[in-house]
């Protein structure tokens, strides 16, 4: 049964449905609303079937050839870590996909949203299943692009477009760093391989940590992970992305995509982790983000923004735990990952209900009715309790594990303090997002709530949080332990229990957890009591936010580009031509003088060459003397024809034929162009004539010198090798010139004719534009 | 535009030049010539008509829009490029055929050259027409 679902099958199935759904929605809206969730749920069920084999230590590896010459293959692997993420991606995907149609009231863009969400799901699944570094990177960028379209889903709103661009610039920028890091990694892992890519399962941590490029690899990979997972100072794009519809935020910005960075760090932990650099970098950045996110989350007046900053905070915690890297910390990270996905997705969806039902997400907005939205409120209460870390929910187990992990060892007082502070902030944020919006109401009573499909999904997630808390053995052995082994990279035992007792580190951890709940409750009271002054203060601080800095930098870039364009693109034709000719002359003249060529010109014209040269010289001189453009062109044509004659004399019939048709065409085109130019040279600036004279004479003298030097070279290097000429004879192509053009160098010619076609269309477009003016 | 002499002789000249351009194209396989020179010759033929009778007449003589000529040329070159892979050889590899009338060899090389011919002619004529048109 489980053998049916290999990663490739799941990917192809989801991608196929993603392609069909937007079209199918117009014809069969009902089916198109069910199919995505059903596909995702089926994948979830089939991944569940892999739990037992993976827990026994089985690893599923698939590999398809892709670019063998570069060592790139499309490889997929299913191990403990990948399985946790695959289950989250498909499980929460199914819930979000079932929720979305109702959230949009099955409006005309429902099909589009479902298609985009599925495309994202396929990308994310590919990312967590990829075994090959290049495959991983491709799926990594695919999640960036699909999320760009999802954030900008409300594409008529300028804010949505700005925020989507912001997220794209930050995460795609980090993606570039990641690409360099991964290529360096492949080079370090396989110094003699053909190398762009390497299988993640084949990495050898011991030699990598000793390698010369270890430090750049860690820093580049970390930058990629930090941007994707919204670590300080890149965190601002995540709250900005909250302009997306709530189901999108629930899926991308809490449960899955933002955890891609964490996944990458976890995936590479056995190969790169454990060094002082890794521990310091991840623990410091993670702890900073952990506290910063939690603090900002408490001062928001929008339930969704509170949740977004709380997500930033949890991502910081996950990064910090992967930095610490003990089996305790890794276990805490896996637990926190699962618990957070359950409660945060549920809270995002209930916040969506709130907005759908009331049109506001302000937790302090006056309510129309008492006991409004009872079911949503109950779901939100359970999820918020899990977020705050209250027993017996799974959030409590996770929080306890996190604090216990920071208490291990001696030098981690700062991390423990950070955990307590951030935990308190999360408690207050949980109250803001999950309890405050539903708890105060005035008469009359109302039991109105949103449609049932919008309650089932979050309800299931909240129940899952409760069930996993009460019976942690459901996930302990089959899910958490294999993941911990995969992240640690060696066999470790990790047990999950609801109540670990008070012995040793657990007693202190429990006391600190209780303390953080008490502190968080106090913060919640403060936030409620002084809500208006806090809002004023927050708006004051926003001038310092990363988003403002980012926008200012982008604006400066655009202004700088405009200034450069104004200077360089002045639109004066004589100046353009003068600049090009002068620059070209300098570029050619410098190496010519520098190389000190030996001149042995044997320019002794004989026979028919003499009259041809006389014609050419007279034509050239005449072209400069004539004041009338047409006469100048005619004189130039005479030069050209003389050259044709010379080519013919020197047994170059191909050149002669080409030259004569080009020359003819050139004269025709020049005549046609001159009809459109203004009658005479425009107003002359003082000294302009001198400059033009200098440029023209310089370029002419240089070309003459170049010819003399070129003819002095004793042996001409051949471009067509004698071997090719022999092939031409054998392939029955006596005309070697043409054989080279359309046979041996056909790719060059293909490129050239394409350029010719584009240039012709460009000229035509310019002429049309000129006429319209 | 154009003198009586030019107008009268243009019909004859255009036909001759067009035939000559095809001849130059076809003989490129064995002797000097080829798609590039041939294409420019065809453009020269159209230029004669253009200078003699104006752009409207020239368009009518050509019958086909020059930009379409460019498109057909690119497609032809593309088809020729793909003939290699279709017969199990690399992209752009020559696929031969029989010799015809001691002039040219049928095959992907000739088809490719015809593509070059059409593109060069089409582009040159497109530029000329767009420079002349006043509307």
GROMACS .gro file of C-alpha atoms in nm, chain A residues 653-654 657-658 661-662 665 668-669 671-673 675-676 731-736 738-739 741-743 746-750 753-754 756-761 763-765 767-768 771, chain B residues 1 27-34 36-37 40-41 43-44 47 50-51 67 70 74 77 81 92 94 99 105 109 112-113 116 119-120 123-124 126-128 130-135:
model
   88
  653UNK     CA    1   3.449   3.584  -5.488
  654UNK     CA    2   3.238   3.521  -5.179
  657UNK     CA    3   2.947   3.912  -5.390
  658UNK     CA    4   2.855   3.982  -5.031
  661UNK     CA    5   2.502   4.348  -5.231
  662UNK     CA    6   2.572   4.495  -4.887
  665UNK     CA    7   2.166   4.792  -4.985
  668UNK     CA    8   1.959   5.255  -5.065
  669UNK     CA    9   1.900   5.255  -4.689
  671UNK     CA   10   1.926   5.753  -4.902
  672UNK     CA   11   1.596   5.653  -4.744
  673UNK     CA   12   1.717   5.754  -4.399
  675UNK     CA   13   1.501   6.180  -4.647
  676UNK     CA   14   1.385   6.179  -4.287
  731UNK     CA   15   3.042   1.585  -4.707
  732UNK     CA   16   3.023   1.704  -5.062
  733UNK     CA   17   3.018   2.076  -4.990
  734UNK     CA   18   3.276   2.236  -5.219
  735UNK     CA   19   3.196   2.587  -5.098
  736UNK     CA   20   3.389   2.590  -4.771
  738UNK     CA   21   2.910   2.843  -4.694
  739UNK     CA   22   2.979   2.507  -4.536
  741UNK     CA   23   2.821   2.935  -4.223
  742UNK     CA   24   2.534   2.692  -4.249
  743UNK     CA   25   2.693   2.368  -4.133
  746UNK     CA   26   2.518   2.682  -3.795
  747UNK     CA   27   2.444   2.763  -3.432
  748UNK     CA   28   2.623   3.097  -3.468
  749UNK     CA   29   2.430   3.167  -3.785
  750UNK     CA   30   2.103   3.074  -3.617
  753UNK     CA   31   1.966   3.559  -3.813
  754UNK     CA   32   1.756   3.580  -3.500
  756UNK     CA   33   1.880   4.034  -3.762
  757UNK     CA   34   1.508   3.959  -3.741
  758UNK     CA   35   1.477   4.132  -3.404
  759UNK     CA   36   1.675   4.434  -3.525
  760UNK     CA   37   1.453   4.467  -3.832
  761UNK     CA   38   1.136   4.458  -3.625
  763UNK     CA   39   1.374   4.953  -3.666
  764UNK     CA   40   1.022   4.920  -3.803
  765UNK     CA   41   0.876   4.986  -3.458
  767UNK     CA   42   0.990   5.431  -3.751
  768UNK     CA   43   0.622   5.376  -3.675
  771UNK     CA   44   0.549   5.879  -3.755
  774UNK     CA   45   0.888   5.917  -5.749
  800UNK     CA   46   2.437   2.766  -5.591
  801UNK     CA   47   2.572   2.860  -5.248
  802UNK     CA   48   2.620   2.493  -5.179
  803UNK     CA   49   2.892   2.441  -5.435
  804UNK     CA   50   3.002   2.788  -5.544
  805UNK     CA   51   3.016   3.145  -5.409
  806UNK     CA   52   2.673   3.268  -5.305
  807UNK     CA   53   2.429   3.158  -5.038
  809UNK     CA   54   2.277   3.601  -4.714
  810UNK     CA   55   2.381   3.736  -5.052
  813UNK     CA   56   2.000   4.094  -5.004
  814UNK     CA   57   1.960   4.056  -5.379
  816UNK     CA   58   1.568   4.297  -5.113
  817UNK     CA   59   1.745   4.487  -5.392
  820UNK     CA   60   1.410   4.829  -5.370
  823UNK     CA   61   1.004   5.078  -5.444
  824UNK     CA   62   1.215   5.352  -5.600
  840UNK     CA   63   0.750   4.076  -4.151
  843UNK     CA   64   1.092   3.709  -4.144
  847UNK     CA   65   1.286   3.188  -3.862
  850UNK     CA   66   1.563   2.771  -3.999
  854UNK     CA   67   1.779   2.284  -3.700
  865UNK     CA   68   2.171   2.150  -3.644
  867UNK     CA   69   2.326   1.827  -4.154
  872UNK     CA   70   2.176   1.650  -5.574
  878UNK     CA   71   2.188   1.943  -5.271
  882UNK     CA   72   2.159   2.260  -4.500
  885UNK     CA   73   1.855   2.632  -4.329
  886UNK     CA   74   2.001   2.853  -4.600
  889UNK     CA   75   1.859   3.274  -4.379
  892UNK     CA   76   1.505   3.647  -4.291
  893UNK     CA   77   1.768   3.868  -4.454
  896UNK     CA   78   1.436   4.231  -4.256
  897UNK     CA   79   1.591   4.453  -4.524
  899UNK     CA   80   1.085   4.573  -4.354
  900UNK     CA   81   1.339   4.844  -4.279
  901UNK     CA   82   1.306   5.001  -4.625
  903UNK     CA   83   0.915   5.150  -4.264
  904UNK     CA   84   1.157   5.427  -4.369
  905UNK     CA   85   0.952   5.521  -4.673
  906UNK     CA   86   0.597   5.498  -4.543
  907UNK     CA   87   0.444   5.833  -4.458
  908UNK     CA   88   0.097   5.747  -4.328
   0.00000   0.00000   0.00000
